Amino acid sequence: MYFNHASSNLLSRLLSVMENEIIPLTTRGVAAGNKVFGAALLRKSDLSLVLAETNNETENPLWHGEVHTLKRFYEMGERPDTKDLIFLSTHEPCTMCMSAITWAGFDNFFYFFSHEDSRDAFAIPHDLKILKEVFGLEPGGYRRKNAFWNSVWMTDMLADIDADHRAEYAIRIDAIKASYDELSETYQASKSDNAIPLN
């Protein structure tokens, strides 16, 4: 159970937000030269969407998917308390984004792709390189549960899904991965044309 929601219901909703909200935004963002990272905020109470956003580094190299989402969140006139929200990140947040999530007062984040995926499947190794060079941490070296928040890799949620339904989730997960493979190919083919410091 997460925030009084069954694992299967929460995982299904997180996947739906990626499929229907984040991926379309990211498709447009990648076409403009941005990376493949996106994020969304959902209410813990009913899993309704508050906001979805994507990377906007071509405007500002600090506008990673998560930070750009927070920027847009704080531009909203009325907004829920962050303690009442779920933070969904398409990729395991980098150290800057983790810090931003922390400073904004979130007590959680869920992510689809790991740091290793960012390095190996997306040819974007900066998260792990910064963890190693700046903080002296190997992959997985930070505390995923700490005094500020608990983080959850969505792949780990599959263990809570009964075997009869796990195959249905696997199909959706594979389709999302295929969408991101295409987005990654587009980004990699055009990244030399943008002015993002860490391509």
N, CA, C and O of each residue as an XYZ file, in Angstrom:
796
protein
N       0.844     -1.198      0.000
C       0.000      0.000      0.000
C       0.881      1.251      0.000
O       1.857      1.341      0.744
N       0.518      2.200     -0.842
C       1.182      3.489     -0.898
C       0.113      4.565     -0.752
O      -0.776      4.682     -1.596
N       0.199      5.353      0.320
C      -0.751      6.458      0.523
C      -2.196      5.940      0.431
O      -3.056      6.597     -0.155
N      -2.452      4.779      1.005
C      -3.768      4.135      1.023
C      -4.231      3.647     -0.349
O      -5.417      3.383     -0.543
N      -3.311      3.527     -1.294
C      -3.645      2.980     -2.611
C      -2.936      1.645     -2.786
O      -1.767      1.512     -2.424
N      -3.623      0.671     -3.330
C      -2.989     -0.605     -3.641
C      -1.871     -0.376     -4.644
O      -1.966      0.501     -5.503
N      -0.821     -1.162     -4.533
C       0.323     -1.020     -5.440
C      -0.099     -1.062     -6.895
O       0.392     -0.286     -7.715
N      -1.026     -1.986     -7.220
C      -1.444     -2.131     -8.618
C      -2.157     -0.871     -9.112
O      -1.948     -0.449    -10.249
N      -2.999     -0.268     -8.264
C      -3.709      0.945     -8.676
C      -2.754      2.108     -8.865
O      -2.867      2.856     -9.837
N      -1.812      2.265     -7.940
C      -0.862      3.374     -8.044
C       0.048      3.182     -9.245
O       0.272      4.122    -10.008
N       0.574      1.981     -9.422
C       1.452      1.743    -10.564
C       0.719      1.992    -11.874
O       1.272      2.610    -12.784
N      -0.509      1.523    -11.981
C      -1.289      1.739    -13.194
C      -1.472      3.226    -13.467
O      -1.352      3.673    -14.607
N      -1.761      3.984    -12.428
C      -1.965      5.425    -12.593
C      -0.671      6.130    -12.989
O      -0.688      7.004    -13.856
N       0.443      5.767    -12.371
C       1.724      6.375    -12.721
C       2.079      6.087    -14.180
O       2.556      6.966    -14.897
N       1.845      4.866    -14.604
C       2.105      4.522    -16.009
C       1.195      5.317    -16.941
O       1.633      5.776    -17.996
N      -0.074      5.483    -16.554
C      -1.010      6.256    -17.379
C      -0.556      7.699    -17.540
O      -0.650      8.272    -18.625
N      -0.058      8.287    -16.443
C       0.422      9.673    -16.526
C       1.624      9.760    -17.460
O       1.747     10.715    -18.226
N       2.496      8.782    -17.399
C       3.629      8.777    -18.331
C       3.136      8.642    -19.770
O       3.563      9.380    -20.658
N       2.234      7.694    -19.983
C       1.739      7.417    -21.342
C       0.993      8.607    -21.940
O       1.214      8.962    -23.098
N       0.123      9.214    -21.164
C      -0.823     10.185    -21.712
C      -0.460     11.645    -21.490
O      -0.966     12.524    -22.188
N       0.409     11.909    -20.530
C       0.748     13.294    -20.201
C       2.220     13.618    -20.477
O       2.530     14.552    -21.216
N       3.114     12.840    -19.878
C       4.533     13.195    -19.962
C       5.116     12.892    -21.335
O       5.818     13.734    -21.895
N       4.848     11.725    -21.887
C       5.454     11.367    -23.179
C       5.064     12.349    -24.286
O       5.940     12.746    -25.055
N       3.797     12.764    -24.410
C       3.492     13.773    -25.443
C       4.245     15.090    -25.233
O       4.712     15.692    -26.199
N       4.368     15.543    -23.978
C       5.130     16.758    -23.704
C       6.604     16.567    -24.049
O       7.234     17.453    -24.626
N       7.142     15.418    -23.696
C       8.547     15.142    -23.947
C       8.834     14.995    -25.433
O       9.910     15.368    -25.902
N       7.886     14.460    -26.164
C       8.056     14.353    -27.622
C       8.259     15.735    -28.232
O       9.132     15.927    -29.079
N       7.445     16.694    -27.795
C       7.605     18.069    -28.292
C       8.914     18.681    -27.790
O       9.598     19.397    -28.521
N       9.250     18.384    -26.527
C      10.486     18.926    -25.965
C      11.721     18.404    -26.672
O      12.643     19.170    -26.954
N      11.751     17.124    -26.960
C      12.888     16.529    -27.662
C      12.997     17.096    -29.078
O      14.100     17.323    -29.577
N      11.871     17.318    -29.710
C      11.888     17.917    -31.060
C      12.517     19.310    -31.029
O      13.053     19.775    -32.035
N      12.450     19.974    -29.874
C      13.048     21.310    -29.727
C      14.491     21.238    -29.229
O      15.122     22.273    -29.014
N      15.022     20.019    -29.042
C      16.418     19.858    -28.657
C      16.665     19.514    -27.207
O      17.817     19.468    -26.775
N      15.608     19.269    -26.439
C      15.750     18.964    -25.014
C      15.937     17.477    -24.765
O      15.660     16.644    -25.627
N      16.417     17.162    -23.559
C      16.592     15.764    -23.160
C      15.241     15.102    -22.902
O      14.190     15.735    -23.002
N      15.296     13.808    -22.565
C      14.098     12.963    -22.504
C      13.451     12.906    -21.120
O      12.547     12.098    -20.908
N      13.880     13.725    -20.193
C      13.417     13.617    -18.809
C      12.150     14.433    -18.570
O      12.029     15.559    -19.052
N      11.209     13.862    -17.826
C       9.974     14.558    -17.490
C       9.521     14.212    -16.087
O      10.110     13.356    -15.428
N       8.468     14.883    -15.632
C       7.969     14.650    -14.276
C       6.508     15.061    -14.186
O       5.974     15.728    -15.072
N       5.876     14.648    -13.097
C       4.480     15.021    -12.857
C       4.211     15.007    -11.363
O       4.917     14.362    -10.588
N       3.172     15.735    -10.981
C       2.713     15.784     -9.598
C       1.278     15.292     -9.553
O       0.438     15.724    -10.342
N       1.000     14.381     -8.618
C      -0.342     13.830     -8.440
C      -0.768     13.984     -6.990
O       0.066     13.964     -6.085
N      -2.044     14.134     -6.776
C      -2.561     14.174     -5.409
C      -2.524     12.772     -4.802
O      -2.921     11.799     -5.444
N      -2.050     12.677     -3.574
C      -2.039     11.388     -2.881
C      -3.452     10.876     -2.656
O      -3.691      9.669     -2.690
N      -4.386     11.784     -2.427
C      -5.738     11.391     -2.033
C      -6.470     10.614     -3.118
O      -7.056      9.566     -2.842
N      -6.442     11.119     -4.354
C      -7.229     10.490     -5.416
C      -6.433     10.230     -6.699
O      -7.005      9.821     -7.709
N      -5.122     10.466     -6.663
C      -4.216     10.246     -7.793
C      -4.534     11.136     -8.991
O      -4.119     10.840    -10.111
N      -5.265     12.218     -8.763
C      -5.533     13.146     -9.864
C      -4.271     13.938    -10.190
O      -3.440     14.203     -9.322
N      -4.149     14.306    -11.454
C      -2.967     15.024    -11.925
C      -3.053     16.493    -11.549
O      -4.074     17.145    -11.769
N      -1.973     17.004    -10.982
C      -1.857     18.430    -10.701
C      -1.105     19.114    -11.838
O      -1.499     20.187    -12.295
N      -0.020     18.487    -12.292
C       0.841     19.114    -13.291
C       1.763     18.068    -13.892
O       2.246     17.181    -13.188
N       2.007     18.167    -15.182
C       3.033     17.368    -15.855
C       3.909     18.319    -16.643
O       3.430     19.313    -17.189
N       5.187     18.013    -16.700
C       6.127     18.856    -17.436
C       7.252     17.989    -17.981
O       7.316     16.781    -17.751
N       8.139     18.662    -18.717
C       9.268     17.963    -19.305
C      10.496     18.852    -19.272
O      10.423     20.022    -18.897
N      11.610     18.291    -19.663
C      12.886     18.997    -19.678
C      12.816     20.226    -20.584
O      12.215     20.179    -21.658
N      13.430     21.320    -20.149
C      13.460     22.550    -20.944
C      14.845     23.187    -20.863
O      14.973     24.396    -20.667
N      15.886     22.354    -21.017
C      17.260     22.828    -20.890
C      17.689     23.766    -22.004
O      18.664     24.499    -21.840
N      16.996     23.766    -23.126
C      17.381     24.700    -24.185
C      17.075     26.141    -23.780
O      17.671     27.079    -24.311
N      16.143     26.316    -22.839
C      15.868     27.653    -22.302
C      16.819     27.985    -21.161
O      17.312     29.107    -21.055
N      17.074     26.981    -20.297
C      17.917     27.174    -19.127
C      18.464     25.806    -18.742
O      17.676     24.882    -18.542
N      19.783     25.635    -18.630
C      20.326     24.305    -18.333
C      19.908     23.748    -16.979
O      20.117     22.566    -16.706
N      19.320     24.583    -16.128
C      18.810     24.091    -14.848
C      17.412     23.520    -14.945
O      16.934     22.898    -13.996
N      16.737     23.719    -16.083
C      15.353     23.255    -16.211
C      15.309     21.780    -16.591
O      14.760     21.410    -17.629
N      15.892     20.949    -15.742
C      15.707     19.500    -15.870
C      14.215     19.206    -15.718
O      13.461     20.064    -15.257
N      13.790     18.022    -16.095
C      12.362     17.710    -16.034
C      11.752     17.976    -14.671
O      10.668     18.550    -14.569
N      12.446     17.559    -13.627
C      11.919     17.725    -12.277
C      11.918     19.189    -11.840
O      10.931     19.678    -11.291
N      13.025     19.883    -12.086
C      13.130     21.280    -11.661
C      12.178     22.161    -12.466
O      11.587     23.098    -11.930
N      12.032     21.855    -13.755
C      11.088     22.625    -14.570
C       9.654     22.394    -14.088
O       8.835     23.313    -14.110
N       9.354     21.179    -13.658
C       8.039     20.886    -13.091
C       7.813     21.710    -11.826
O       6.740     22.282    -11.634
N       8.825     21.767    -10.968
C       8.705     22.563     -9.746
C       8.569     24.051    -10.058
O       7.799     24.754     -9.405
N       9.307     24.528    -11.042
C       9.177     25.931    -11.451
C       7.740     26.233    -11.843
O       7.160     27.218    -11.387
N       7.169     25.387    -12.686
C       5.795     25.591    -13.152
C       4.795     25.435    -11.989
O       3.787     26.139    -11.935
N       5.080     24.523    -11.078
C       4.215     24.328     -9.914
C       4.144     25.604     -9.080
O       3.063     26.020     -8.664
N       5.289     26.218     -8.839
C       5.304     27.427     -8.012
C       4.836     28.668     -8.759
O       4.698     29.733     -8.158
N       4.595     28.547    -10.034
C       3.978     29.632    -10.806
C       2.452     29.541    -10.771
O       1.761     30.471    -11.185
N       1.933     28.418    -10.276
C       0.483     28.257    -10.178
C      -0.072     29.205     -9.116
O       0.557     29.420     -8.080
N      -1.244     29.766     -9.376
C      -1.865     30.678     -8.405
C      -2.178     29.995     -7.094
O      -1.719     30.426     -6.036
N      -2.950     28.942     -7.159
C      -3.255     28.138     -5.981
C      -2.698     26.748     -6.224
O      -2.838     26.179     -7.306
N      -2.068     26.224     -5.199
C      -1.461     24.901     -5.353
C      -1.581     24.122     -4.057
O      -1.623     24.711     -2.977
N      -1.637     22.808     -4.157
C      -1.698     21.976     -2.954
C      -0.377     22.005     -2.189
O       0.652     22.417     -2.727
N      -0.412     21.576     -0.956
C       0.808     21.414     -0.168
C       1.593     20.232     -0.736
O       1.008     19.208     -1.088
N       2.905     20.372     -0.824
C       3.717     19.295     -1.392
C       3.617     18.004     -0.572
O       3.824     16.918     -1.114
N       3.307     18.105      0.707
C       3.156     16.898      1.530
C       1.944     16.067      1.103
O       1.825     14.894      1.459
N       1.048     16.692      0.336
C      -0.153     15.998     -0.139
C       0.016     15.448     -1.549
O      -0.949     14.984     -2.156
N       1.246     15.498     -2.073
C       1.470     15.139     -3.474
C       2.453     13.991     -3.629
O       3.318     13.754     -2.786
N       2.284     13.296     -4.733
C       3.230     12.285     -5.208
C       4.083     12.942     -6.287
O       3.563     13.608     -7.182
N       5.394     12.748     -6.195
C       6.302     13.252     -7.231
C       6.698     12.083     -8.120
O       7.307     11.120     -7.653
N       6.355     12.167     -9.390
C       6.698     11.145    -10.379
C       7.779     11.691    -11.287
O       7.621     12.762    -11.874
N       8.861     10.974    -11.403
C       9.960     11.345    -12.292
C      10.170     10.210    -13.295
O      10.212      9.041    -12.911
N      10.299     10.549    -14.558
C      10.497      9.489    -15.542
C      11.827      8.780    -15.327
O      11.938      7.576    -15.557
N      12.837      9.527    -14.885
C      14.162      8.982    -14.650
C      14.584      9.295    -13.212
O      14.184     10.313    -12.648
N      15.377      8.428    -12.637
C      15.883      8.649    -11.287
C      16.530     10.030    -11.227
O      17.440     10.311    -12.007
N      16.091     10.886    -10.333
C      16.562     12.273    -10.344
C      18.065     12.404    -10.092
O      18.661     11.638     -9.334
N      18.648     13.394    -10.750
C      20.046     13.721    -10.497
C      20.154     14.398     -9.133
O      19.139     14.644     -8.482
N      21.362     14.695     -8.702
C      21.556     15.292     -7.386
C      20.890     16.663     -7.275
O      20.349     16.998     -6.221
N      20.920     17.459     -8.342
C      20.256     18.760     -8.302
C      18.755     18.578     -8.133
O      18.129     19.260     -7.321
N      18.185     17.668     -8.890
C      16.740     17.462     -8.837
C      16.315     16.845     -7.504
O      15.281     17.217     -6.948
N      17.117     15.893     -6.988
C      16.821     15.349     -5.665
C      16.805     16.457     -4.623
O      15.924     16.501     -3.764
N      17.777     17.344     -4.703
C      17.839     18.450     -3.744
C      16.631     19.367     -3.894
O      16.058     19.812     -2.900
N      16.244     19.650     -5.139
C      15.080     20.515     -5.364
C      13.809     19.875     -4.804
O      12.995     20.550     -4.174
N      13.643     18.584     -5.034
C      12.489     17.852     -4.491
C      12.491     17.951     -2.968
O      11.446     18.150     -2.350
N      13.663     17.813     -2.374
C      13.802     17.894     -0.923
C      13.466     19.293     -0.414
O      12.664     19.443      0.507
N      14.075     20.315     -1.009
C      13.846     21.694     -0.571
C      12.389     22.107     -0.748
O      11.890     22.951     -0.004
N      11.705     21.519     -1.725
C      10.291     21.858     -1.938
C       9.371     21.168     -0.931
O       8.186     21.493     -0.860
N       9.892     20.235     -0.162
C       9.110     19.624      0.902
C       8.382     18.343      0.544
O       7.491     17.919      1.280
N       8.736     17.715     -0.567
C       8.119     16.431     -0.919
C       8.678     15.337     -0.021
O       9.858     15.358      0.331
N       7.831     14.381      0.349
C       8.300     13.276      1.181
C       8.441     11.982      0.382
O       8.581     10.902      0.957
N       8.404     12.100     -0.959
C       8.489     10.918     -1.809
C       8.889     11.292     -3.215
O       8.724     12.439     -3.631
N       9.414     10.332     -3.948
C       9.400     10.390     -5.405
C       9.447      8.972     -5.955
O      10.066      8.080     -5.376
N       8.781      8.790     -7.082
C       8.739      7.529     -7.806
C       9.425      7.757     -9.150
O       9.269      8.819     -9.753
N      10.176      6.775     -9.621
C      10.856      6.935    -10.906
C      10.780      5.643    -11.713
O      10.690      4.545    -11.164
N      10.820      5.812    -13.047
C      10.659      4.686    -13.973
C      12.016      4.121    -14.392
O      12.248      2.919    -14.270
N      12.916      4.979    -14.886
C      14.250      4.556    -15.320
C      15.273      4.880    -14.234
O      15.164      5.901    -13.555
N      16.263      4.009    -14.076
C      17.304      4.203    -13.069
C      18.437      5.078    -13.617
O      18.491      5.372    -14.811
N      19.338      5.484    -12.721
C      20.545      6.199    -13.151
C      21.333      5.369    -14.167
O      21.856      5.897    -15.148
N      21.406      4.058    -13.912
C      22.125      3.185    -14.844
C      21.455      3.168    -16.209
O      22.135      3.117    -17.234
N      20.115      3.209    -16.229
C      19.403      3.297    -17.505
C      19.767      4.594    -18.226
O      19.997      4.594    -19.436
N      19.819      5.695    -17.480
C      20.173      6.979    -18.105
C      21.542      6.884    -18.761
O      21.751      7.394    -19.862
N      22.471      6.228    -18.077
C      23.821      6.074    -18.627
C      23.857      5.080    -19.785
O      24.414      5.379    -20.841
N      23.273      3.916    -19.595
C      23.464      2.823    -20.546
C      22.481      2.847    -21.712
O      22.880      2.627    -22.855
N      21.210      3.108    -21.443
C      20.205      3.073    -22.505
C      20.034      4.425    -23.196
O      19.597      4.492    -24.345
N      20.385      5.507    -22.481
C      20.138      6.840    -23.029
C      21.417      7.613    -23.329
O      21.354      8.739    -23.823
N      22.572      7.026    -23.039
C      23.873      7.669    -23.274
C      23.953      9.040    -22.611
O      24.526      9.981    -23.160
N      23.358      9.133    -21.403
C      23.414     10.364    -20.609
C      23.985      9.954    -19.242
O      23.228      9.620    -18.331
N      25.322      9.978    -19.098
C      25.973      9.445    -17.898
C      26.185     10.456    -16.781
O      26.779     10.124    -15.755
N      25.710     11.684    -16.963
C      26.098     12.773    -16.057
C      25.656     12.544    -14.615
O      26.383     12.907    -13.691
N      24.475     11.947    -14.400
C      23.992     11.723    -13.036
C      24.992     10.894    -12.237
O      25.381     11.267    -11.130
N      25.402      9.769    -12.809
C      26.327      8.886    -12.102
C      27.713      9.500    -12.008
O      28.413      9.309    -11.013
N      28.114     10.238    -13.038
C      29.442     10.873    -13.007
C      29.504     11.930    -11.907
O      30.510     12.028    -11.205
N      28.443     12.721    -11.749
C      28.413     13.740    -10.697
C      28.394     13.073     -9.320
O      29.103     13.505     -8.411
N      27.585     12.022     -9.166
C      27.574     11.303     -7.883
C      28.976     10.828     -7.518
O      29.373     10.911     -6.356
N      29.728     10.333     -8.496
C      31.068      9.803     -8.255
C      32.087     10.917     -8.039
O      32.833     10.898     -7.060
N      32.119     11.893     -8.958
C      33.162     12.912     -8.925
C      32.966     13.928     -7.811
O      33.936     14.357     -7.185
N      31.726     14.317     -7.558
C      31.466     15.366     -6.565
C      31.258     14.779     -5.164
O      31.762     15.313     -4.176
N      30.512     13.680     -5.094
C      30.133     13.140     -3.782
C      30.857     11.841     -3.416
O      30.715     11.351     -2.296
N      31.625     11.285     -4.345
C      32.356     10.056     -4.068
C      31.468      8.840     -3.910
O      31.835      7.886     -3.224
N      30.291      8.863     -4.545
C      29.330      7.771     -4.410
C      29.292      6.893     -5.654
O      29.308      7.389     -6.780
N      29.243      5.606     -5.438
C      29.038      4.662     -6.522
C      27.548      4.620     -6.857
O      26.736      5.132     -6.086
N      27.168      4.019     -7.996
C      25.737      3.887     -8.307
C      24.970      3.274     -7.135
O      25.401      2.284     -6.543
N      23.830      3.878     -6.815
C      23.029      3.396     -5.702
C      23.562      3.800     -4.338
O      23.097      3.291     -3.318
N      24.531      4.708     -4.308
C      25.195      5.057     -3.062
C      24.454      6.017     -2.162
O      24.841      6.197     -1.008
N      23.406      6.636     -2.654
C      22.638      7.539     -1.787
C      21.534      6.752     -1.078
O      21.202      5.638     -1.483
N      20.972      7.331     -0.027
C      19.946      6.646      0.764
C      18.572      6.855      0.122
O      18.066      7.977      0.078
N      17.991      5.800     -0.362
C      16.685      5.900     -1.026
C      15.543      6.107     -0.029
O      14.451      6.531     -0.408
N      15.796      5.811      1.224
C      14.869      6.131      2.320
C      15.684      6.910      3.333
O      16.718      6.443      3.811
N      15.204      8.112      3.656
C      15.953      8.966      4.570
C      14.982      9.859      5.336
O      13.768      9.697      5.218
N      15.499     10.783      6.105
C      14.654     11.631      6.941
C      13.762     12.564      6.142
O      12.787     13.089      6.679
N      14.077     12.782      4.864
C      13.307     13.710      4.038
C      12.258     13.000      3.179
O      11.113     13.447      3.098
N      12.647     11.897      2.541
C      11.732     11.236      1.619
C      12.080      9.764      1.454
O      13.163      9.303      1.813
N      11.114      9.052      0.897
C      11.312      7.680      0.426
C      11.198      7.704     -1.087
O      10.284      8.318     -1.637
N      12.120      7.041     -1.756
C      12.019      6.944     -3.205
C      11.689      5.507     -3.593
O      12.053      4.560     -2.895
N      10.997      5.364     -4.712
C      10.551      4.039     -5.159
C      10.833      3.904     -6.645
O      10.376      4.714     -7.452
N      11.592      2.869     -7.001
C      11.787      2.522     -8.407
C      10.541      1.741     -8.818
O      10.212      0.723     -8.209
N       9.860      2.214     -9.836
C       8.581      1.613    -10.219
C       8.724      0.140    -10.579
O       7.773     -0.623    -10.412
N       9.876     -0.273    -11.063
C      10.116     -1.688    -11.358
C       9.936     -2.534    -10.096
O       9.426     -3.652    -10.158
N      10.360     -1.989     -8.952
C      10.224     -2.736     -7.692
C       8.763     -2.926     -7.292
O       8.441     -3.844     -6.538
N       7.884     -2.068     -7.789
C       6.465     -2.195     -7.458
C       5.847     -3.435     -8.086
O       4.817     -3.919     -7.617
N       6.467     -3.953     -9.144
C       5.931     -5.147     -9.807
C       5.890     -6.345     -8.867
O       5.057     -7.237     -9.024
N       6.790     -6.361     -7.892
C       6.819     -7.491     -6.954
C       5.533     -7.578     -6.141
O       5.174     -8.649     -5.650
N       4.834     -6.437     -5.999
C       3.589     -6.420     -5.236
C       2.363     -6.749     -6.090
O       1.253     -6.847     -5.567
N       2.559     -6.920     -7.406
C       1.446     -7.218     -8.315
C       1.303     -8.727     -8.428
O       2.299     -9.433     -8.589
N       0.088     -9.224     -8.347
C      -0.086    -10.675     -8.451
C       0.344    -11.157     -9.833
O       0.253    -10.430    -10.822
N       0.808    -12.387     -9.875
C       1.409    -12.947    -11.091
C       0.457    -12.906    -12.284
O       0.903    -12.741    -13.419
N      -0.844    -13.053    -12.045
C      -1.807    -13.060    -13.141
C      -1.863    -11.718    -13.869
O      -2.138    -11.675    -15.068
N      -1.606    -10.634    -13.160
C      -1.697     -9.307    -13.762
C      -0.337     -8.713    -14.138
O      -0.265     -7.697    -14.829
N       0.730     -9.353    -13.679
C       2.066     -8.804    -13.928
C       2.361     -8.706    -15.419
O       3.037     -7.775    -15.858
N       1.858     -9.663    -16.200
C       2.104     -9.636    -17.650
C       1.477     -8.420    -18.311
O       2.037     -7.863    -19.256
N       0.306     -8.004    -17.814
C      -0.349     -6.804    -18.365
C       0.520     -5.574    -18.140
O       0.673     -4.740    -19.031
N       1.086     -5.469    -16.945
C       1.949     -4.333    -16.641
C       3.232     -4.389    -17.471
O       3.738     -3.361    -17.921
N       3.747     -5.603    -17.668
C       4.971     -5.753    -18.454
C       4.775     -5.238    -19.881
O       5.684     -4.637    -20.453
N       3.602     -5.469    -20.455
C       3.314     -4.974    -21.813
C       3.327     -3.457    -21.841
O       3.899     -2.853    -22.749
N       2.698     -2.838    -20.849
C       2.678     -1.369    -20.786
C       4.081     -0.813    -20.569
O       4.472      0.174    -21.193
N       4.827     -1.450    -19.687
C       6.190     -0.996    -19.398
C       7.060     -1.100    -20.644
O       7.836     -0.190    -20.935
N       6.936     -2.208    -21.386
C       7.719     -2.365    -22.611
C       7.350     -1.305    -23.652
O       8.219     -0.813    -24.372
N       6.075     -0.956    -23.731
C       5.648      0.072    -24.687
C       6.220      1.440    -24.307
O       6.631      2.207    -25.177
N       6.243      1.740    -23.014
C       6.833      3.006    -22.561
C       8.321      3.019    -22.884
O       8.842      4.022    -23.371
N       9.004      1.922    -22.619
C      10.433      1.850    -22.938
C      10.673      2.055    -24.430
O      11.630      2.726    -24.819
N       9.815      1.485    -25.262
C       9.957      1.651    -26.714
C       9.771      3.110    -27.118
O      10.482      3.610    -27.989
N       8.820      3.790    -26.488
C       8.615      5.220    -26.775
C       9.856      6.020    -26.410
O      10.274      6.907    -27.154
N      10.440      5.704    -25.265
C      11.637      6.437    -24.845
C      12.851      6.075    -25.687
O      13.737      6.909    -25.873
N      12.913      4.855    -26.198
C      13.996      4.506    -27.132
C      13.949      5.413    -28.360
O      14.982      5.897    -28.823
N      12.753      5.637    -28.879
C      12.603      6.520    -30.047
C      12.965      7.951    -29.700
O      13.648      8.627    -30.470
N      12.512      8.416    -28.549
C      12.843      9.776    -28.120
C      14.347      9.936    -27.941
O      14.912     10.968    -28.301
N      14.986      8.928    -27.392
C      16.428      8.983    -27.182
C      17.178      9.056    -28.506
O      18.137      9.816    -28.641
N      16.743      8.267    -29.480
C      17.383      8.307    -30.798
C      17.276      9.701    -31.406
O      18.238     10.204    -31.986
N      16.112     10.320    -31.274
C      15.914     11.665    -31.812
C      16.823     12.654    -31.100
O      17.475     13.478    -31.741
N      16.867     12.572    -29.771
C      17.714     13.494    -29.012
C      19.191     13.312    -29.372
O      19.889     14.291    -29.636
N      19.662     12.080    -29.383
C      21.074     11.827    -29.661
C      21.470     12.297    -31.057
O      22.589     12.766    -31.265
N      20.555     12.172    -32.007
C      20.860     12.577    -33.386
C      20.979     14.087    -33.539
O      21.636     14.570    -34.461
N      20.341     14.840    -32.633
C      20.319     16.296    -32.804
C      21.024     17.067    -31.699
O      21.076     18.296    -31.756
N      21.571     16.384    -30.693
C      22.068     17.096    -29.508
C      23.248     18.014    -29.802
O      23.469     18.977    -29.068
N      24.002     17.743    -30.844
C      25.152     18.609    -31.156
C      24.697     19.988    -31.643
O      25.499     20.919    -31.705
N      23.418     20.119    -31.984
C      22.905     21.396    -32.482
C      22.424     22.311    -31.370
O      22.124     23.476    -31.633
N      22.340     21.826    -30.134
C      21.852     22.679    -29.050
C      23.017     23.178    -28.199
O      24.161     22.765    -28.386
N      22.710     24.060    -27.275
C      23.754     24.688    -26.456
C      23.699     24.229    -24.998
O      24.115     24.966    -24.104
N      23.197     23.035    -24.753
C      23.133     22.511    -23.387
C      24.554     22.124    -22.953
O      25.211     21.348    -23.647
N      25.039     22.648    -21.824
C      26.431     22.368    -21.411
C      26.772     20.885    -21.277
O      27.809     20.443    -21.772
N      25.908     20.113    -20.612
C      26.154     18.690    -20.464
C      25.179     17.922    -21.352
O      24.090     17.542    -20.920
N      25.587     17.702    -22.593
C      24.751     16.941    -23.520
C      24.846     15.516    -23.144
O      24.225     14.667    -23.783
